[in-house]
Short mmCIF file of C-alpha atoms in Angstrom, two decimals:
data_model
loop_
_atom_site.label_atom_id
_atom_site.label_comp_id
_atom_site.label_asym_id
_atom_site.label_seq_id
_atom_site.Cartn_x
_atom_site.Cartn_y
_atom_site.Cartn_z
CA LEU A 1 -51.68 31.97 276.79
CA GLU A 2 -50.80 32.76 273.17
CA TYR A 3 -49.19 29.33 272.89
CA ALA A 4 -52.31 27.62 274.24
CA SER A 5 -54.55 29.64 271.93
CA GLY A 6 -52.49 28.77 268.90
CA ASN A 7 -52.14 25.08 269.61
CA ILE A 8 -55.62 24.00 270.66
CA ASP A 9 -57.01 23.51 267.13
CA GLY A 10 -57.03 19.86 266.18
CA LYS A 11 -56.90 18.64 269.78
CA PHE A 12 -59.64 16.58 271.47
CA LYS A 13 -61.36 15.92 268.12
CA ASP A 14 -63.56 13.20 269.58
CA ASP A 15 -64.22 14.96 272.87
CA PRO A 16 -66.10 18.25 272.29
CA ALA A 17 -66.93 18.59 276.00
CA THR A 18 -63.25 18.71 276.97
CA LEU A 19 -62.39 20.93 274.00
CA GLY A 20 -65.16 23.33 274.99
CA SER A 21 -63.93 23.50 278.58
CA VAL A 22 -60.40 24.30 277.36
CA HIS A 23 -61.68 27.05 275.05
CA SER A 24 -63.74 28.41 277.95
CA ALA A 25 -60.68 28.53 280.22
CA ILE A 26 -58.58 30.24 277.52
CA GLY A 27 -61.40 32.71 276.87
CA ALA A 28 -61.69 33.56 280.57
CA SER A 29 -57.93 34.15 280.71
CA TRP A 30 -57.99 36.50 277.72
CA SER A 31 -60.96 38.28 279.32
CA ALA A 32 -58.99 38.82 282.53
CA LEU A 33 -56.29 40.46 280.40
CA ASP A 34 -58.92 42.72 278.78
CA GLN A 35 -58.29 41.18 275.34
CA ARG A 36 -61.92 40.93 274.29
CA GLU A 37 -61.45 39.98 270.65
CA HIS A 38 -59.48 36.90 271.70
CA SER A 39 -61.81 36.05 274.58
CA SER A 40 -64.92 36.36 272.38
CA GLU A 41 -63.51 33.95 269.82
CA HIS A 42 -62.70 31.28 272.40
CA PHE A 43 -66.07 31.59 274.13
CA ARG A 44 -67.73 31.28 270.71
CA LYS A 45 -65.81 28.06 270.06
CA ALA A 46 -66.66 26.77 273.54
CA TRP A 47 -70.34 27.38 272.81
CA GLU A 48 -70.10 25.47 269.52
CA ASN A 49 -68.29 22.58 271.26
CA TYR A 50 -70.85 22.42 274.07
CA LYS A 51 -73.74 22.42 271.62
CA GLN A 52 -72.15 19.39 269.97
CA ALA A 53 -71.49 17.67 273.30
CA PHE A 54 -74.63 18.46 275.29
CA GLY A 55 -77.20 20.01 272.95
CA GLU A 56 -78.16 23.64 272.39
CA ALA A 57 -80.65 23.85 275.29
CA ASP A 58 -78.46 22.18 277.94
CA GLU A 59 -77.68 24.37 280.96
CA GLN A 60 -73.89 24.14 280.46
CA THR A 61 -74.28 25.21 276.84
CA LEU A 62 -76.48 28.17 277.71
CA LEU A 63 -74.24 29.36 280.54
CA ILE A 64 -71.36 29.49 278.06
CA LEU A 65 -73.60 31.34 275.59
CA TYR A 66 -74.36 33.97 278.25
CA ASP A 67 -70.61 34.24 278.95
CA TYR A 68 -69.94 34.64 275.22
CA ALA A 69 -72.56 37.42 275.07
CA GLU A 70 -70.81 39.17 277.98
CA GLU A 71 -67.53 39.29 276.03
CA VAL A 72 -69.34 40.70 273.00
CA ILE A 73 -70.91 43.36 275.25
CA SER A 74 -67.48 44.27 276.59
CA ASN A 75 -66.29 44.54 272.99
CA GLU A 76 -69.10 47.10 272.48
CA LYS A 77 -70.85 45.12 269.72
CA TYR A 78 -74.29 45.62 271.19
CA ALA A 79 -76.48 44.44 268.31
CA ASP A 80 -74.59 41.14 268.17
CA ALA A 81 -74.75 40.81 271.94
CA GLU A 82 -78.51 41.38 271.98
CA ARG A 83 -79.02 38.61 269.43
CA LEU A 84 -77.00 36.21 271.57
CA LEU A 85 -78.89 37.17 274.74
CA ASP A 86 -82.24 36.78 272.99
CA GLU A 87 -81.20 33.31 271.78
CA ALA A 88 -80.02 32.28 275.25
CA ASP A 89 -83.22 33.54 276.88
CA ARG A 90 -85.37 31.79 274.24
CA LEU A 91 -83.65 28.45 274.82
CA SER A 92 -83.73 28.89 278.60
CA GLY A 93 -87.50 29.38 278.45
CA PRO A 94 -89.38 28.85 281.75
CA ARG A 95 -86.12 28.15 283.57
CA LEU A 96 -85.64 31.94 283.72
CA GLN A 97 -88.52 32.08 286.20
CA GLU A 98 -86.81 29.59 288.51
CA SER A 99 -84.14 30.26 291.12
CA GLY A 100 -81.34 28.70 289.11
CA LYS A 101 -78.09 29.48 287.38
CA LEU A 102 -79.69 30.33 284.05
CA ALA A 103 -81.92 32.97 285.63
CA LEU A 104 -78.93 34.46 287.47
CA TRP A 105 -76.68 34.44 284.39
CA SER A 106 -79.41 36.07 282.29
CA ALA A 107 -79.99 38.80 284.89
CA ARG A 108 -76.25 39.50 285.15
CA ARG A 109 -75.62 39.67 281.41
CA ARG A 110 -78.80 41.63 280.67
CA SER A 111 -78.02 44.16 283.40
CA ASN A 112 -74.51 44.72 282.05
CA PHE A 113 -75.89 45.03 278.51
CA HIS A 114 -77.92 48.04 279.66
CA VAL A 115 -75.33 49.45 282.07
CA GLN A 116 -72.71 49.61 279.32
CA GLN A 117 -75.11 51.53 277.08
CA GLN A 118 -76.05 53.98 279.84
CA GLN A 119 -79.62 52.74 280.16
CA PRO A 120 -80.09 52.89 283.96
CA ASP A 121 -83.86 52.41 284.04
CA GLU A 122 -83.62 49.28 281.90
CA ALA A 123 -80.71 47.90 283.94
CA GLU A 124 -82.26 48.36 287.39
CA PRO A 125 -84.80 45.47 287.36
CA TYR A 126 -82.17 43.00 286.13
CA LEU A 127 -79.74 44.09 288.85
CA ASN A 128 -82.39 43.71 291.54
CA ARG A 129 -83.30 40.30 290.12
CA GLY A 130 -79.65 39.25 290.25
CA ILE A 131 -79.24 40.41 293.85
CA GLU A 132 -82.40 38.50 294.77
CA LEU A 133 -81.21 35.29 293.07
CA LEU A 134 -77.58 35.30 294.18
CA PRO A 135 -77.98 33.98 297.78
CA LYS A 136 -80.29 31.24 296.51
CA VAL A 137 -78.11 30.13 293.60
CA LEU A 138 -74.54 30.91 294.73
CA PRO A 139 -74.75 31.66 298.46
CA ASP A 140 -71.01 32.12 298.99
CA MET A 141 -70.08 34.46 296.15
CA PRO A 142 -69.30 37.84 297.73
CA ARG A 143 -67.33 38.93 294.64
CA LEU A 144 -70.37 38.67 292.39
CA GLU A 145 -72.51 40.37 295.03
CA GLY A 146 -69.99 43.20 295.09
CA ILE A 147 -70.21 43.55 291.30
CA PHE A 148 -74.00 43.71 291.47
CA ARG A 149 -73.76 46.38 294.19
CA ILE A 150 -71.32 48.45 292.14
CA ASP A 151 -73.55 48.43 289.07
CA LEU A 152 -76.71 49.15 291.05
CA ALA A 153 -75.02 52.02 292.91
CA ASP A 154 -73.96 53.48 289.56
CA VAL A 155 -77.54 53.15 288.30
CA TYR A 156 -78.85 54.89 291.43
CA ARG A 157 -76.36 57.75 290.97
CA ARG A 158 -77.49 58.22 287.36
CA GLN A 159 -81.11 58.27 288.54
CA GLY A 160 -80.33 60.92 291.16
CA LYS A 161 -80.82 58.48 294.05
CA ASP A 162 -77.63 59.51 295.84
CA ALA A 163 -78.74 58.40 299.31
CA GLU A 164 -79.61 54.93 298.04
CA ALA A 165 -76.28 54.69 296.20
CA GLU A 166 -74.29 55.71 299.28
CA ALA A 167 -76.17 53.28 301.55
CA LEU A 168 -75.61 50.40 299.11
CA VAL A 169 -71.87 51.03 298.84
CA ARG A 170 -71.28 51.68 302.54
CA GLU A 171 -73.19 48.53 303.44
CA GLY A 172 -70.89 46.57 301.13
CA LEU A 173 -67.71 48.15 302.48
CA ALA A 174 -68.83 47.37 306.04
CA ASP A 175 -69.57 43.73 305.22
CA PRO A 176 -66.84 41.54 306.81
CA ARG A 177 -67.00 39.23 303.78
CA PHE A 178 -65.93 42.07 301.50
CA THR A 179 -62.16 41.94 301.73
CA PRO A 180 -59.63 42.10 298.88
CA GLU A 181 -58.87 38.43 299.47
CA ARG A 182 -62.54 37.41 299.08
CA ILE A 183 -63.81 39.75 296.37
CA GLY A 184 -60.60 40.85 294.64
CA THR A 185 -58.75 44.13 294.75
CA ASP A 186 -60.49 45.28 291.57
CA VAL A 187 -63.99 44.91 293.03
CA MET A 188 -62.90 46.48 296.33
CA ASN A 189 -61.48 49.40 294.36
CA ALA A 190 -64.71 49.78 292.41
CA LEU A 191 -66.80 49.96 295.61
CA GLN A 192 -64.52 52.65 297.03
CA SER A 193 -64.51 54.46 293.69
CA ASN A 194 -68.30 54.58 293.70
CA LEU A 195 -68.21 56.02 297.21
CA SER A 196 -65.80 58.73 296.04
CA MET A 197 -68.32 59.78 293.38
CA VAL A 198 -71.08 60.01 296.00
CA LEU A 199 -68.83 62.12 298.25
CA MET A 200 -68.00 64.37 295.30
CA LYS A 201 -71.69 65.04 294.64
CA GLN A 202 -72.06 65.95 298.31
CA GLY A 203 -69.28 68.52 297.95
CA ARG A 204 -66.92 66.57 300.21
CA TYR A 205 -64.04 66.98 297.78
CA ALA A 206 -61.07 66.33 300.08
CA GLU A 207 -62.51 62.99 301.24
CA ALA A 208 -63.50 62.05 297.71
CA LEU A 209 -60.09 62.93 296.29
CA THR A 210 -58.16 60.97 298.93
CA LEU A 211 -60.26 57.89 298.25
CA ALA A 212 -60.19 58.23 294.44
CA GLU A 213 -56.43 58.79 294.26
CA ALA A 214 -55.79 55.70 296.39
CA VAL A 215 -58.05 53.62 294.14
CA ALA A 216 -56.36 54.91 290.97
CA ALA A 217 -52.89 54.15 292.34
CA SER A 218 -54.02 50.65 293.29
CA ALA A 219 -55.53 50.07 289.83
CA GLU A 220 -52.30 51.22 288.18
CA LYS A 221 -50.23 48.86 290.33
CA LEU A 222 -52.63 46.01 289.62
CA SER A 223 -53.16 46.44 285.87
CA GLY A 224 -50.77 49.09 284.50
CA ILE A 225 -51.15 52.75 283.53
CA ASP A 226 -52.85 52.01 280.20
CA ALA A 227 -55.42 49.47 281.38
CA ARG A 228 -59.05 50.53 280.91
CA SER A 229 -59.74 50.12 284.61
CA THR A 230 -56.81 52.39 285.52
CA ILE A 231 -57.79 55.05 283.00
CA ILE A 232 -61.36 55.04 284.33
CA GLU A 233 -60.16 55.55 287.91
CA TYR A 234 -57.83 58.41 286.98
CA GLU A 235 -60.69 59.99 285.05
CA ARG A 236 -62.70 59.95 288.27
CA VAL A 237 -59.82 61.70 290.04
CA ALA A 238 -59.91 64.33 287.28
CA LYS A 239 -63.69 64.65 287.67
CA ILE A 240 -63.34 65.39 291.37
CA HIS A 241 -60.60 67.96 290.65
CA THR A 242 -62.91 69.61 288.12
CA SER A 243 -65.81 69.74 290.56
CA ALA A 244 -63.51 71.19 293.22
CA GLY A 245 -62.28 73.90 290.84
CA ASN A 246 -58.82 72.41 290.26
CA CYS A 247 -58.89 72.72 286.47
CA GLU A 248 -55.15 72.48 285.86
CA GLU A 249 -54.80 69.25 287.87
CA ALA A 250 -57.70 67.70 285.96
CA LEU A 251 -56.25 68.84 282.63
CA GLU A 252 -52.90 67.16 283.29
CA ILE A 253 -54.59 63.84 284.13
CA ARG A 254 -56.93 63.97 281.14
CA ARG A 255 -54.20 64.75 278.64
CA ARG A 256 -52.31 61.67 279.83
CA ASN A 257 -55.45 59.52 279.86
CA TRP A 258 -56.30 60.50 276.30
CA LYS A 259 -52.78 59.78 275.05
CA VAL A 260 -52.31 56.37 276.64
CA GLY A 261 -55.94 55.34 276.09
CA VAL A 262 -55.97 55.96 272.36
CA GLU A 263 -52.53 54.41 271.92
CA LYS A 264 -53.58 51.22 273.71
CA HIS A 265 -57.29 50.84 272.92
CA GLY A 266 -57.94 52.99 269.85
CA MET A 267 -60.50 55.70 269.20
CA ALA A 268 -63.56 53.43 268.93
CA ASP A 269 -63.64 52.79 272.66
CA ARG A 270 -66.44 54.24 274.78
CA SER A 271 -64.21 55.11 277.73
CA ASN A 272 -61.72 56.87 275.47
CA LEU A 273 -64.46 58.80 273.71
CA ALA A 274 -65.85 60.01 277.03
CA ASN A 275 -62.34 60.97 278.12
CA GLY A 276 -61.81 62.86 274.86
CA ALA A 277 -64.98 64.89 275.42
CA ASN A 278 -63.95 65.65 278.99
CA LEU A 279 -60.49 66.69 277.82
CA ALA A 280 -62.06 69.04 275.27
CA ALA A 281 -64.08 70.68 278.05
CA ASN A 282 -60.92 71.02 280.17
CA GLU A 283 -58.90 72.48 277.29
CA GLU A 284 -61.63 75.04 276.70
CA LYS A 285 -61.70 76.05 280.35
CA CYS A 286 -58.03 76.29 281.30
CA GLY A 287 -55.91 74.79 278.52
CA ASP A 288 -55.48 75.28 274.78
CA LYS A 289 -58.85 76.67 273.67
CA SER A 290 -57.94 76.30 270.00
CA VAL A 291 -57.89 72.48 270.14
CA ALA A 292 -61.15 71.98 272.06
CA PRO A 293 -63.71 72.27 269.20
CA ALA A 294 -61.70 70.06 266.82
CA LEU A 295 -61.21 67.41 269.50
CA LEU A 296 -64.92 67.32 270.32
CA GLN A 297 -65.81 67.12 266.61
CA GLN A 298 -63.40 64.19 266.28
CA VAL A 299 -65.06 62.43 269.24
CA LEU A 300 -68.57 63.08 267.89
CA ALA A 301 -67.66 61.72 264.46
CA GLU A 302 -66.27 58.53 266.00
CA VAL A 303 -69.33 58.02 268.22
CA ARG A 304 -71.64 58.29 265.21
CA ARG A 305 -69.46 56.03 263.10
CA SER A 306 -69.01 53.32 265.72
CA PHE A 307 -72.26 53.45 267.70
CA GLY A 308 -74.79 55.33 265.59
CA PRO A 309 -76.80 58.54 266.03
CA ASP A 310 -79.06 57.12 268.76
CA ASP A 311 -76.23 56.44 271.18
CA PRO A 312 -76.52 58.58 274.36
CA PHE A 313 -72.92 59.78 273.90
CA ASN A 314 -73.89 61.38 270.59
CA HIS A 315 -76.48 63.50 272.37
CA THR A 316 -74.31 64.31 275.40
CA PHE A 317 -71.28 65.32 273.37
CA GLY A 318 -73.53 67.09 270.88
CA TYR A 319 -74.85 69.20 273.74
CA PHE A 320 -71.30 70.04 274.86
CA TYR A 321 -70.39 71.00 271.31
CA ALA A 322 -73.48 73.19 271.02
CA ARG A 323 -72.41 74.96 274.19
CA MET A 324 -69.01 75.64 272.64
CA LEU A 325 -70.72 77.04 269.56
CA ILE A 326 -72.85 79.32 271.73
CA ASP A 327 -69.80 80.55 273.63
CA SER A 328 -68.07 81.37 270.34
CA GLY A 329 -71.12 83.26 269.02
CA ARG A 330 -72.07 80.67 266.36
CA TYR A 331 -75.72 80.67 267.32
CA THR A 332 -77.25 79.28 264.13
CA ALA A 333 -74.95 76.27 264.15
CA ALA A 334 -75.63 75.78 267.86
CA GLN A 335 -79.38 75.86 267.29
CA THR A 336 -79.09 73.24 264.55
CA MET A 337 -77.07 70.99 266.87
CA LEU A 338 -79.52 71.42 269.75
CA ARG A 339 -82.47 70.46 267.54
CA SER A 340 -80.82 67.07 266.92
CA ILE A 341 -80.42 66.30 270.62
CA SER A 342 -82.84 64.07 272.53
CA ILE A 343 -83.27 65.22 276.12
CA GLU A 344 -84.02 61.63 277.14
CA LYS A 345 -80.71 60.44 275.67
CA LEU A 346 -78.87 63.36 277.27
CA ASN A 347 -80.47 62.53 280.59
CA ALA A 348 -79.50 58.85 280.29
CA ALA A 349 -75.84 59.77 279.89
CA THR A 350 -75.59 62.57 282.45
CA GLY A 351 -78.21 61.68 285.04
CA PRO A 352 -80.86 64.15 286.26
CA ALA A 353 -78.47 67.01 285.55
CA GLY A 354 -79.37 66.53 281.89
CA TRP A 355 -82.73 68.20 282.50
CA GLU A 356 -80.97 71.16 284.14
CA HIS A 357 -78.62 71.52 281.18
CA TRP A 358 -81.56 71.53 278.83
#
């Protein structure tokens, strides 16, 4: 893949359509390897090639633009992604009201744009629109249907609609089309992982843990211990342990997650930052209490630097830090921190429990 990436320039000079398709294929391959900087660059070049070959408003060009925006979203550059989505929607125009590929691609990319930023209410209508369009546009795409179900179930959980989330996931798992061969092991894992979170909220910890541990082991075998997907699944195992009162087991997992996550993906990664905050909470509860405040301050500083003060993580982690300050008797500092927190942002990141915390 590195060879192909480094040797494509200068090829197909008089054939931008073919050059664009090659860049698109290389970009999709880098995306599958979770190398978003590389994938974004190739999708950008594919978009430029397709504009030259077909025109900026052609369906093929706009589908690639939506795909390019998706890579930018995954790279957590949300302002840039929003500009690309706005441009794609503007050029798509009334075609977004039709039952076609452009409407489906827009719904998918827009929903993920909001899901990744923990904006469940904004994501929900796009997810429902995508689920409505899918059988009309791509009737035999169970993998994409599974992805829509996963995201909508996660939105429902964040909105406190646990029964709806469970029904959605169980319906998918019972669907005979939903097999690892048809939808991919990663999507099958994600459906089961969502179910484990529902079971955890119901207090069915043994069932949830069995399911989550199997998913995490599968993700590790599929992608490696330091892949984002693997780290996320082990974090869910730790979350279940925490809810079940198994603090030491959760602490061991989170220390490893933090180490391998930062080494592989760096600090400015949303999953790593969430894991760092969770590790700080674990250290405070049953680990090294002296490192917890400094770790949470480090996470907060990185959130503000990389994503700005309005990011929901800033308010969630700020709340956790205020709680630490209260527990240590630093009430004035805690009060100052609490004044800066938006309950709406806290609620977006934690679900309805945010109101209870407040």
